[in-house]
XYZ file of N, CA and C in Angstrom:
771
model
N 15.609 17.428 -0.515
C 14.239 17.588 -1.015
C 13.255 17.013 -0.007
N 12.149 17.718 0.260
C 11.144 17.144 1.169
C 10.589 15.843 0.602
N 9.962 15.060 1.464
C 9.350 13.823 0.988
C 8.264 14.137 -0.034
N 8.209 13.323 -1.085
C 7.179 13.478 -2.113
C 6.452 12.152 -2.274
N 5.128 12.215 -2.269
C 4.278 11.038 -2.409
C 3.532 11.133 -3.729
N 3.585 10.068 -4.529
C 2.777 9.968 -5.742
C 1.898 8.738 -5.627
N 0.592 8.917 -5.848
C -0.347 7.790 -5.805
C -0.662 7.369 -7.231
N -0.381 6.099 -7.534
C -0.627 5.563 -8.867
C -1.946 4.812 -8.954
N -2.622 4.624 -7.819
C -3.860 3.862 -7.779
C -3.717 2.638 -6.903
N -4.861 2.183 -6.355
C -4.914 1.042 -5.446
C -3.921 1.299 -4.295
N -3.015 0.370 -3.997
C -2.047 0.579 -2.915
C -0.670 0.946 -3.438
N -0.580 1.309 -4.724
C 0.707 1.577 -5.355
C 1.044 3.063 -5.251
N 2.137 3.350 -4.561
C 2.622 4.712 -4.396
C 4.132 4.731 -4.599
N 4.632 5.889 -4.979
C 6.063 6.158 -4.910
C 6.297 7.139 -3.776
N 7.187 6.760 -2.870
C 7.616 7.635 -1.782
C 9.063 8.005 -2.075
N 9.306 9.282 -2.331
C 10.677 9.728 -2.598
C 11.154 10.551 -1.416
N 12.242 10.090 -0.809
C 12.769 10.713 0.396
C 14.275 10.506 0.393
N 15.027 11.564 0.685
C 16.485 11.475 0.766
C 17.094 10.909 -0.516
N 16.505 11.281 -1.672
C 16.969 10.837 -2.988
C 16.839 9.330 -3.187
N 15.948 8.700 -2.455
C 15.659 7.278 -2.609
C 14.189 7.135 -2.972
N 13.907 6.318 -3.995
C 12.534 6.082 -4.445
C 12.068 4.726 -3.921
N 10.975 4.750 -3.174
C 10.366 3.538 -2.620
C 9.027 3.336 -3.308
N 8.803 2.143 -3.834
C 7.561 1.815 -4.522
C 6.781 0.823 -3.672
N 5.504 1.115 -3.418
C 4.704 0.259 -2.541
C 3.763 -0.615 -3.362
N 3.707 -1.898 -3.039
C 2.770 -2.871 -3.619
C 2.525 -2.610 -5.110
N 3.544 -2.775 -5.945
C 3.399 -2.413 -7.368
C 2.310 -3.224 -8.067
N 1.380 -2.528 -8.697
C 0.315 -3.165 -9.474
C 0.081 -2.303 -10.709
N 0.516 -2.822 -11.859
C 0.488 -2.062 -13.101
C -0.428 -2.708 -14.135
N -1.433 -3.453 -13.697
C -2.279 -4.228 -14.598
C -3.582 -3.497 -14.901
N -4.028 -3.618 -16.135
C -5.351 -3.103 -16.490
C -6.442 -4.029 -15.962
N -6.129 -5.329 -15.880
C -7.090 -6.308 -15.383
C -6.359 -7.327 -14.527
N -7.010 -7.754 -13.455
C -6.473 -8.778 -12.572
C -7.612 -9.724 -12.216
N -7.595 -10.941 -12.831
C -8.670 -11.915 -12.619
C -10.015 -11.248 -12.922
N -10.910 -11.172 -11.929
C -12.239 -10.609 -12.162
C -12.289 -9.096 -11.948
N -11.143 -8.487 -11.704
C -11.097 -7.044 -11.459
C -10.591 -6.319 -12.703
N -11.138 -5.137 -12.936
C -10.591 -4.293 -13.994
C -10.379 -2.890 -13.437
N -9.422 -2.232 -14.010
C -9.133 -0.863 -13.584
C -10.183 0.063 -14.183
N -10.932 0.714 -13.339
C -12.034 1.565 -13.785
C -11.674 3.040 -13.768
N -10.658 3.412 -13.047
C -10.328 4.841 -12.953
C -8.819 5.002 -12.963
N -8.372 6.038 -13.667
C -6.952 6.358 -13.701
C -6.212 5.582 -14.775
N -5.342 6.274 -15.493
C -4.508 5.603 -16.488
C -3.524 4.675 -15.804
N -3.074 3.669 -16.538
C -2.032 2.810 -16.003
C -0.787 3.640 -15.701
N -0.077 3.323 -14.636
C 1.144 4.073 -14.341
C 2.124 3.996 -15.511
N 2.779 5.098 -15.863
C 3.721 5.093 -16.981
C 4.987 4.323 -16.617
N 5.800 3.975 -17.616
C 7.025 3.225 -17.320
C 7.925 3.889 -16.291
N 7.895 5.218 -16.203
C 8.700 5.891 -15.192
C 8.325 5.502 -13.776
N 7.072 5.080 -13.585
C 6.630 4.655 -12.249
C 7.263 3.340 -11.837
N 7.775 2.572 -12.793
C 8.380 1.282 -12.465
C 9.752 1.461 -11.807
N 10.309 2.653 -11.936
C 11.680 2.878 -11.464
C 11.678 3.149 -9.958
N 12.453 2.371 -9.244
C 12.570 2.544 -7.795
C 13.891 1.951 -7.336
N 14.392 2.445 -6.230
C 15.554 1.820 -5.613
C 15.142 0.588 -4.816
N 13.932 0.662 -4.242
C 13.421 -0.454 -3.444
C 11.905 -0.489 -3.594
N 11.361 -1.691 -3.693
C 9.913 -1.899 -3.692
C 9.565 -2.724 -2.467
N 8.428 -2.408 -1.860
C 7.979 -3.155 -0.679
C 6.643 -3.805 -0.995
N 6.474 -5.030 -0.515
C 5.227 -5.785 -0.675
C 4.673 -6.053 0.708
N 3.404 -5.708 0.912
C 2.823 -5.794 2.247
C 2.314 -7.192 2.595
N 1.760 -7.907 1.601
C 1.256 -9.249 1.874
C 1.070 -9.983 0.551
N 0.636 -11.229 0.621
C 0.722 -12.110 -0.530
C -0.470 -12.067 -1.465
N -1.540 -11.371 -1.152
C -2.689 -11.327 -2.053
C -2.264 -10.767 -3.403
N -2.885 -11.264 -4.466
C -2.401 -10.991 -5.819
C -2.532 -9.529 -6.226
N -3.393 -8.761 -5.559
C -3.474 -7.340 -5.885
C -2.427 -6.521 -5.134
N -1.584 -7.184 -4.362
C -0.484 -6.529 -3.653
C 0.860 -7.146 -4.020
N 0.917 -8.462 -4.127
C 2.094 -9.138 -4.663
C 1.712 -9.646 -6.054
N 1.948 -8.816 -7.057
C 1.554 -9.112 -8.432
C 2.823 -9.389 -9.226
N 3.070 -10.653 -9.494
C 4.337 -11.065 -10.084
C 4.603 -10.383 -11.431
N 3.621 -10.298 -12.368
C 3.918 -9.612 -13.637
C 4.332 -8.145 -13.457
N 3.770 -7.473 -12.470
C 4.185 -6.093 -12.217
C 5.587 -6.048 -11.633
N 5.897 -6.951 -10.723
C 7.247 -6.989 -10.158
C 8.282 -7.298 -11.230
N 7.891 -8.084 -12.231
C 8.820 -8.429 -13.309
C 9.221 -7.204 -14.128
N 8.468 -6.113 -14.055
C 8.791 -4.899 -14.798
C 9.810 -4.024 -14.083
N 10.103 -4.321 -12.833
C 11.050 -3.483 -12.099
C 12.446 -3.640 -12.692
N 13.229 -2.580 -12.722
C 14.554 -2.650 -13.332
C 15.481 -3.644 -12.630
N 16.428 -4.123 -13.392
C 17.433 -5.066 -12.882
C 18.111 -4.485 -11.646
N 18.219 -5.287 -10.625
C 18.918 -4.886 -9.412
C 18.063 -4.196 -8.378
N 16.781 -3.950 -8.671
C 15.902 -3.308 -7.691
C 15.815 -4.166 -6.433
N 15.917 -3.544 -5.307
C 15.737 -4.238 -4.024
C 14.246 -4.475 -3.816
N 13.880 -5.653 -3.345
C 12.472 -5.995 -3.117
C 12.325 -6.583 -1.729
N 11.505 -5.944 -0.894
C 11.236 -6.417 0.460
C 9.872 -7.091 0.462
N 9.833 -8.342 0.931
C 8.600 -9.135 0.919
C 8.422 -9.790 2.285
N 7.199 -10.178 2.634
C 6.990 -10.887 3.896
C 7.772 -12.204 3.926
N 8.237 -12.550 5.107
C 9.003 -13.790 5.247
C 8.160 -14.979 4.781
N 8.776 -15.833 3.965
C 8.095 -16.997 3.427
C 7.449 -16.766 2.076
N 7.478 -15.527 1.576
C 6.819 -15.242 0.303
C 7.387 -16.054 -0.863
N 8.707 -16.205 -1.008
C 9.207 -16.998 -2.140
C 8.757 -18.453 -2.098
N 8.581 -18.990 -0.926
C 8.089 -20.365 -0.823
C 6.621 -20.443 -1.222
N 5.847 -19.441 -0.848
C 4.406 -19.475 -1.096
C 4.040 -19.084 -2.523
N 4.884 -18.292 -3.181
C 4.578 -17.759 -4.520
C 5.722 -18.165 -5.449
N 5.604 -19.307 -6.135
C 6.718 -19.787 -6.972
C 7.186 -18.776 -8.008
N 6.266 -17.980 -8.567
C 6.669 -17.006 -9.568
C 7.662 -15.995 -9.047
N 7.629 -15.735 -7.747
C 8.560 -14.784 -7.156
C 9.993 -15.295 -7.257
N 10.174 -16.603 -7.175
C 11.518 -17.184 -7.231
C 12.144 -17.044 -8.607
N 11.318 -16.802 -9.611
C 11.852 -16.666 -10.972
C 12.315 -15.239 -11.270
N 12.079 -14.315 -10.382
C 12.476 -12.927 -10.609
C 13.910 -12.725 -10.138
N 14.815 -13.402 -10.798
C 16.212 -13.420 -10.350
C 16.911 -12.082 -10.586
N 16.290 -11.182 -11.352
C 16.891 -9.867 -11.582
C 16.714 -8.935 -10.395
N 15.856 -9.328 -9.433
C 15.598 -8.507 -8.259
C 16.364 -9.041 -7.053
N 16.687 -8.155 -6.145
C 17.388 -8.543 -4.910
C 16.340 -8.636 -3.797
N 15.918 -9.853 -3.505
C 14.783 -10.093 -2.620
C 15.264 -10.266 -1.185
N 14.620 -9.552 -0.268
C 14.877 -9.694 1.163
C 13.561 -10.015 1.855
N 13.537 -11.080 2.639
C 12.335 -11.455 3.375
C 12.310 -10.722 4.715
N 11.118 -10.227 5.079
C 10.966 -9.382 6.255
C 9.870 -9.926 7.166
N 10.000 -9.624 8.425
C 8.932 -9.868 9.394
C 8.918 -8.693 10.357
N 7.856 -8.543 11.164
C 7.773 -7.369 12.025
C 9.024 -7.174 12.880
N 9.530 -5.953 12.878
C 10.731 -5.612 13.621
C 11.984 -5.584 12.777
N 11.971 -6.226 11.600
C 13.138 -6.211 10.723
C 13.321 -4.829 10.114
N 14.579 -4.462 9.890
C 14.920 -3.157 9.327
C 15.873 -3.372 8.160
N 15.605 -2.692 7.053
C 16.488 -2.712 5.893
C 16.959 -1.289 5.632
N 18.226 -1.146 5.237
C 18.784 0.152 4.892
C 18.906 0.259 3.382
N 18.453 1.386 2.843
C 18.541 1.655 1.414
C 19.026 3.089 1.265
N 20.278 3.270 0.881
C 20.834 4.617 0.849
C 20.739 5.246 2.224
N 20.194 6.448 2.281
C 20.043 7.147 3.560
C 18.709 6.858 4.244
N 17.945 5.909 3.709
C 16.665 5.531 4.304
C 16.802 4.255 5.120
N 15.935 4.131 6.116
C 15.688 2.832 6.745
C 14.228 2.476 6.509
N 13.971 1.198 6.285
C 12.624 0.694 6.078
C 12.382 -0.369 7.135
N 11.417 -0.116 8.007
C 11.127 -1.021 9.128
C 9.783 -1.693 8.900
N 9.771 -3.016 9.020
C 8.528 -3.773 8.887
C 7.765 -3.737 10.205
N 6.451 -3.489 10.122
C 5.596 -3.437 11.307
C 4.403 -4.362 11.073
N 3.730 -4.795 12.124
C 2.618 -5.745 11.955
C 1.412 -5.108 11.268
N 0.652 -5.952 10.603
C -0.657 -5.585 10.074
C -1.630 -6.680 10.470
N -2.903 -6.348 10.563
C -3.945 -7.325 10.875
C -4.682 -7.657 9.589
N -4.226 -8.722 8.917
C -4.764 -9.083 7.622
C -4.362 -10.525 7.330
N -5.122 -11.197 6.472
C -4.811 -12.570 6.092
C -3.529 -12.584 5.260
N -2.533 -13.335 5.728
C -1.244 -13.343 5.058
C -1.063 -14.434 4.031
N -2.101 -15.253 3.781
C -1.953 -16.347 2.824
C -2.027 -15.857 1.388
N -1.536 -16.693 0.468
C -1.718 -16.448 -0.959
C -3.037 -17.088 -1.353
N -4.078 -16.289 -1.468
C -5.412 -16.812 -1.743
C -5.588 -17.022 -3.243
N -6.507 -17.942 -3.663
C -7.451 -18.686 -2.824
C -6.937 -20.024 -2.310
N -5.754 -20.451 -2.760
C -5.317 -21.812 -2.456
C -4.089 -21.860 -1.552
N -3.649 -20.728 -1.072
C -2.396 -20.718 -0.324
C -2.499 -21.448 1.006
N -1.560 -22.311 1.268
C -1.521 -22.985 2.572
C -0.361 -22.473 3.424
N 0.609 -21.821 2.784
C 1.719 -21.261 3.537
C 1.337 -19.874 4.039
N 1.584 -19.637 5.310
C 1.268 -18.332 5.890
C 2.519 -17.464 5.955
N 2.361 -16.231 5.582
C 3.396 -15.224 5.762
C 2.774 -14.060 6.517
N 3.571 -13.322 7.272
C 2.985 -12.195 8.000
C 2.559 -11.092 7.051
N 1.382 -10.534 7.288
C 0.998 -9.298 6.605
C 1.721 -8.151 7.298
N 2.252 -7.229 6.504
C 3.124 -6.188 7.030
C 2.660 -4.798 6.630
N 3.040 -3.824 7.416
C 3.144 -2.443 7.005
C 4.616 -2.075 7.032
N 4.947 -0.888 6.553
C 6.346 -0.450 6.540
C 6.419 1.005 6.975
N 7.428 1.324 7.792
C 7.739 2.704 8.146
C 9.030 3.074 7.430
N 8.938 4.059 6.547
C 10.064 4.516 5.729
C 10.599 5.782 6.380
N 11.838 5.747 6.822
C 12.370 6.871 7.587
C 13.594 7.463 6.901
N 13.498 8.748 6.584
C 14.599 9.534 6.054
C 14.446 10.934 6.604
N 14.156 11.887 5.712
C 13.831 13.230 6.198
C 12.461 13.243 6.866
N 11.607 12.308 6.508
C 10.291 12.140 7.138
C 10.144 10.685 7.543
N 9.151 10.434 8.367
C 8.772 9.058 8.718
C 7.408 8.802 8.086
N 7.382 7.928 7.080
C 6.173 7.662 6.304
C 5.719 6.239 6.568
N 4.472 6.092 6.984
C 3.898 4.778 7.291
C 3.012 4.337 6.147
N 3.409 3.247 5.494
C 2.579 2.594 4.486
C 1.931 1.393 5.160
N 0.601 1.419 5.291
C -0.091 0.413 6.096
C -0.370 -0.882 5.354
N -0.230 -0.897 4.009
C -0.616 -2.093 3.263
C -2.117 -2.301 3.375
N -2.509 -3.518 3.739
C -3.901 -3.821 4.081
C -3.924 -4.211 5.549
N -4.794 -3.609 6.311
C -4.833 -3.930 7.734
C -6.178 -3.546 8.312
N -6.563 -4.238 9.364
C -7.638 -3.782 10.202
C -7.082 -2.895 11.300
N -7.972 -2.257 12.036
C -7.576 -1.444 13.178
C -7.257 -2.376 14.335
N -6.143 -2.150 15.027
C -5.817 -2.996 16.174
C -5.276 -2.148 17.308
N -5.413 -2.669 18.519
C -5.198 -1.894 19.735
C -3.784 -1.324 19.819
N -2.789 -2.121 19.403
C -1.401 -1.694 19.582
C -0.834 -0.989 18.354
N -1.700 -0.549 17.441
C -1.214 0.034 16.179
C -0.246 1.189 16.421
N -0.627 2.154 17.223
C 0.227 3.328 17.431
C 1.560 2.927 18.058
N 1.536 1.984 18.992
C 2.773 1.539 19.631
C 3.668 0.808 18.643
N 3.072 -0.075 17.821
C 3.869 -0.864 16.872
C 4.451 0.021 15.772
N 3.693 0.987 15.315
C 4.140 1.848 14.219
C 5.106 2.905 14.722
N 4.825 3.485 15.884
C 5.665 4.535 16.427
C 5.327 5.895 15.833
N 6.070 6.922 16.214
C 5.793 8.274 15.709
C 6.026 8.341 14.195
N 5.087 8.955 13.488
C 5.214 9.118 12.041
C 4.757 10.511 11.640
N 5.242 10.938 10.477
C 4.882 12.246 9.933
C 3.792 12.153 8.877
N 3.821 11.071 8.081
C 2.896 10.895 6.971
C 2.354 9.474 7.028
N 1.056 9.309 6.792
C 0.469 7.973 6.718
C -0.169 7.765 5.352
N 0.040 6.576 4.789
C -0.641 6.112 3.586
C -1.595 5.022 4.038
N -2.868 5.377 4.184
C -3.841 4.483 4.812
C -4.860 3.991 3.793
N -5.131 2.677 3.781
C -6.210 2.169 2.928
C -7.559 2.592 3.488
N -8.457 3.012 2.584
C -9.762 3.500 3.043
C -10.921 2.795 2.354
N -10.636 1.859 1.460
C -11.695 1.148 0.746
C -11.187 -0.198 0.270
N -11.751 -0.672 -0.824
C -11.362 -1.983 -1.319
C -11.552 -2.067 -2.815
N -11.844 -3.281 -3.286
C -12.066 -3.481 -4.718
C -13.378 -4.213 -4.967
N -14.283 -4.109 -4.019
C -15.575 -4.751 -4.176
C -16.601 -4.082 -3.282
N -17.866 -4.480 -3.396
C -18.932 -3.777 -2.674
C -18.925 -3.991 -1.172
N -18.182 -5.001 -0.680
C -18.154 -5.262 0.757
C -16.718 -5.475 1.209
N -16.377 -4.884 2.349
C -15.064 -5.078 2.942
C -15.151 -6.154 4.012
N -14.270 -7.142 3.917
C -14.223 -8.168 4.944
C -13.382 -7.745 6.132
N -13.238 -8.657 7.065
C -12.439 -8.392 8.253
C -10.979 -8.189 7.848
N -10.265 -7.388 8.611
C -8.866 -7.140 8.307
C -8.648 -6.011 7.330
N -9.617 -5.101 7.205
C -9.503 -3.950 6.324
C -9.882 -2.686 7.091
N -9.436 -1.564 6.578
C -9.897 -0.273 7.042
C -10.864 0.302 6.018
N -12.039 0.739 6.483
C -12.883 1.579 5.653
C -12.591 3.032 6.039
N -13.340 3.958 5.481
C -13.059 5.367 5.731
C -13.144 5.710 7.220
N -14.152 5.151 7.913
C -14.312 5.457 9.331
C -13.212 4.865 10.190
N -12.883 3.605 9.953
C -11.818 2.979 10.747
C -10.463 3.605 10.421
N -10.265 4.025 9.173
C -9.016 4.708 8.826
C -8.917 6.053 9.547
N -10.033 6.754 9.685
C -10.022 8.011 10.437
C -9.712 7.758 11.905
N -10.224 6.651 12.462
C -9.882 6.290 13.840
C -8.396 5.976 13.957
N -7.855 5.253 12.967
C -6.417 4.960 12.977
C -5.616 6.257 12.927
N -6.072 7.208 12.139
C -5.382 8.489 12.029
C -5.342 9.201 13.372
N -6.453 9.148 14.101
C -6.485 9.786 15.415
C -5.488 9.139 16.365
N -5.287 7.841 16.246
C -4.322 7.153 17.114
C -2.881 7.463 16.714
N -2.620 7.508 15.418
C -1.255 7.659 14.925
C -0.780 9.105 14.986
N -1.691 10.056 14.827
C -1.414 11.496 14.946
C -0.241 11.962 14.094
N -0.255 11.689 12.785
C 0.789 12.242 11.922
C 0.488 13.698 11.582
N 1.377 14.303 10.828
C 1.101 15.647 10.313
C 0.184 15.589 9.096
N 0.379 14.545 8.253
C -0.326 14.462 6.978
C -0.755 13.032 6.704
N -1.777 12.895 5.868
C -2.269 11.573 5.482
C -2.673 11.588 4.023
N -2.462 10.460 3.360
C -2.895 10.269 1.986
C -3.749 8.997 1.956
N -5.036 9.087 1.591
C -5.855 7.877 1.474
C -5.517 7.121 0.194
N -5.426 5.795 0.316
C -5.116 4.933 -0.831
C -6.055 3.732 -0.797
N -5.870 2.826 -1.747
C -6.622 1.556 -1.795
C -8.132 1.806 -1.899
N -8.519 2.549 -2.930
C -9.931 2.768 -3.225
C -10.003 3.346 -4.634
N -11.181 3.283 -5.231
C -11.449 4.013 -6.446
C -10.586 3.662 -7.638
N -10.094 2.417 -7.714
C -9.234 2.037 -8.832
C -9.748 0.778 -9.518
N -9.844 -0.317 -8.794
C -10.288 -1.598 -9.358
C -11.674 -1.947 -8.837
N -12.447 -2.631 -9.703
C -13.806 -3.037 -9.336
C -14.147 -4.302 -10.094
N -14.950 -5.207 -9.500
C -15.290 -6.452 -10.201
C -16.038 -6.198 -11.506
N -15.672 -6.936 -12.520
C -16.322 -6.833 -13.824
C -17.800 -7.187 -13.688
N -18.660 -6.361 -14.282
C -20.092 -6.614 -14.268
C -20.811 -6.144 -13.027
N -20.088 -5.492 -12.095
C -20.718 -5.065 -10.844
C -20.692 -3.548 -10.689
N -20.667 -2.827 -11.795
C -20.571 -1.376 -11.720
C -21.740 -0.752 -10.964
N -22.901 -1.381 -11.014
C -24.090 -0.794 -10.395
C -24.340 -1.304 -8.976
N -23.464 -2.173 -8.462
C -23.645 -2.740 -7.128
C -22.884 -1.892 -6.111
N -23.630 -1.206 -5.254
C -23.048 -0.352 -4.215
C -21.928 0.543 -4.767
N -22.202 1.324 -5.816
C -21.135 2.106 -6.444
C -20.494 3.124 -5.505
N -21.201 3.526 -4.445
C -20.589 4.475 -3.513
C -19.355 3.889 -2.847
N -19.281 2.545 -2.736
C -18.101 1.929 -2.133
C -16.874 2.105 -3.021
N -17.091 2.382 -4.305
C -15.991 2.679 -5.214
C -15.651 4.167 -5.195
N -16.677 5.011 -5.271
C -16.455 6.445 -5.493
C -16.210 7.233 -4.209
N -16.833 6.847 -3.098
C -16.938 7.738 -1.951
C -15.828 7.660 -0.901
N -15.053 6.551 -0.774
C -14.186 6.429 0.404
C -13.186 7.564 0.598
N -12.603 8.112 -0.464
C -11.621 9.178 -0.279
C -12.232 10.416 0.345
N -13.366 10.869 -0.192
C -14.027 12.041 0.368
C -14.559 11.771 1.772
N -15.076 10.566 1.983
C -15.603 10.227 3.308
C -14.488 10.204 4.343
N -13.331 9.668 3.960
C -12.191 9.677 4.880
C -11.786 11.111 5.218
N -11.705 11.963 4.227
C -11.324 13.353 4.482
C -12.309 14.023 5.429
N -13.612 13.755 5.249
C -14.634 14.359 6.108
C -14.499 13.862 7.545
N -14.357 12.548 7.713
C -14.268 11.974 9.057
C -12.940 12.328 9.731
N -11.873 12.406 8.949
C -10.582 12.787 9.525
C -10.643 14.205 10.075
N -11.372 15.097 9.405
C -11.500 16.464 9.899
C -12.202 16.503 11.253
N -13.090 15.538 11.507
C -13.794 15.463 12.783
C -12.947 14.788 13.856
N -12.286 13.685 13.511
C -11.644 12.833 14.513
C -10.157 13.129 14.689
N -9.521 13.709 13.685
C -8.098 14.048 13.780
C -7.895 15.413 13.126
N -8.465 16.468 13.705
C -8.494 17.776 13.031
C -7.123 18.398 12.808
N -6.106 17.916 13.494
C -4.771 18.477 13.300
C -4.014 17.888 12.133
N -4.610 16.926 11.435
C -3.926 16.223 10.346
C -4.374 16.798 9.002
N -3.412 17.095 8.131
C -3.719 17.536 6.770
C -3.933 16.311 5.890
N -5.107 16.195 5.288
C -5.428 15.068 4.414
C -5.264 15.511 2.965
N -4.467 14.766 2.216
C -4.214 15.045 0.811
C -4.882 13.955 -0.021
N -6.013 14.293 -0.614
C -6.753 13.341 -1.439
C -6.270 13.500 -2.875
N -5.444 12.568 -3.327
C -4.773 12.684 -4.612
C -5.585 12.028 -5.721
N -5.481 12.579 -6.919
C -5.948 11.895 -8.112
C -4.879 10.894 -8.546
N -5.254 9.941 -9.387
C -4.279 8.965 -9.870
C -3.150 9.681 -10.605
N -1.921 9.365 -10.215
C -0.756 9.978 -10.829
C -0.375 11.318 -10.247
N -1.127 11.813 -9.277
C -0.850 13.120 -8.665
C 0.147 12.956 -7.519
N 0.943 13.998 -7.300
C 1.969 13.995 -6.255
C 1.708 15.108 -5.246
N 2.260 14.924 -4.053
C 2.183 15.950 -3.026
C 3.474 15.900 -2.216
N 3.882 17.061 -1.751
C 5.000 17.157 -0.801
C 4.407 17.590 0.540
N 4.025 16.635 1.368
C 3.355 16.994 2.620
C 4.303 17.691 3.578
N 3.742 18.562 4.364
C 4.537 19.286 5.361
C 4.985 18.331 6.451
N 6.244 18.425 6.820
C 6.818 17.645 7.910
C 7.209 18.631 8.998
N 6.683 18.462 10.199
C 6.809 19.476 11.228
C 7.930 19.210 12.215
N 8.693 18.147 12.050
C 9.766 17.904 13.028
C 11.080 18.511 12.559
């Protein structure tokens, strides 16, 4: 079966390749601290099922312990090196098979390999984290090579570190009216796309969570990033097919190799 991508909202996707289901940064909460889910239904219980889940970094909207606790017994979980030390709740998830990763590490899951690659992002568990873990992206390789970027800024060696890929899952927004350093907005994500030169791209990490009480503050930062990324990608990386998914929607992107 060709690779199939399902976007559940924020940075949570299911990548199905070679009969292996990979779940990225699982977040199944209606509310997280001052954030609430404003668009898209919560992922159904079927979305919790995966052979392996990957966590890109320690921020609570990416490493969400209550969501990880919903994963079935025996699920493989790849986390940045040092995550169990920095996040005590992770150590209590004894039903999961946790593997700590750093850039260059490779894990095999069925007929897939999952390779950790660098990301440019704060790796601490905020707001009080003192232990640093590397922020990661992952390249999932089976019938296709799919790059899940996690949260990252644009960096000079991105294409070299990631390597050739067929599909990219790129963050294009955030969960508030302003993006800080270490993030991609729609324009920087389009620049990253031009460097990476995949066949297909799916924009993620936008249009899902927003701070409570701030609906009227820069609302375009919530609504617009997906369309803006598609527009800019057509200008800067015209050979790439951009699939702008609704929450819960799936696509089987074309793989040209």
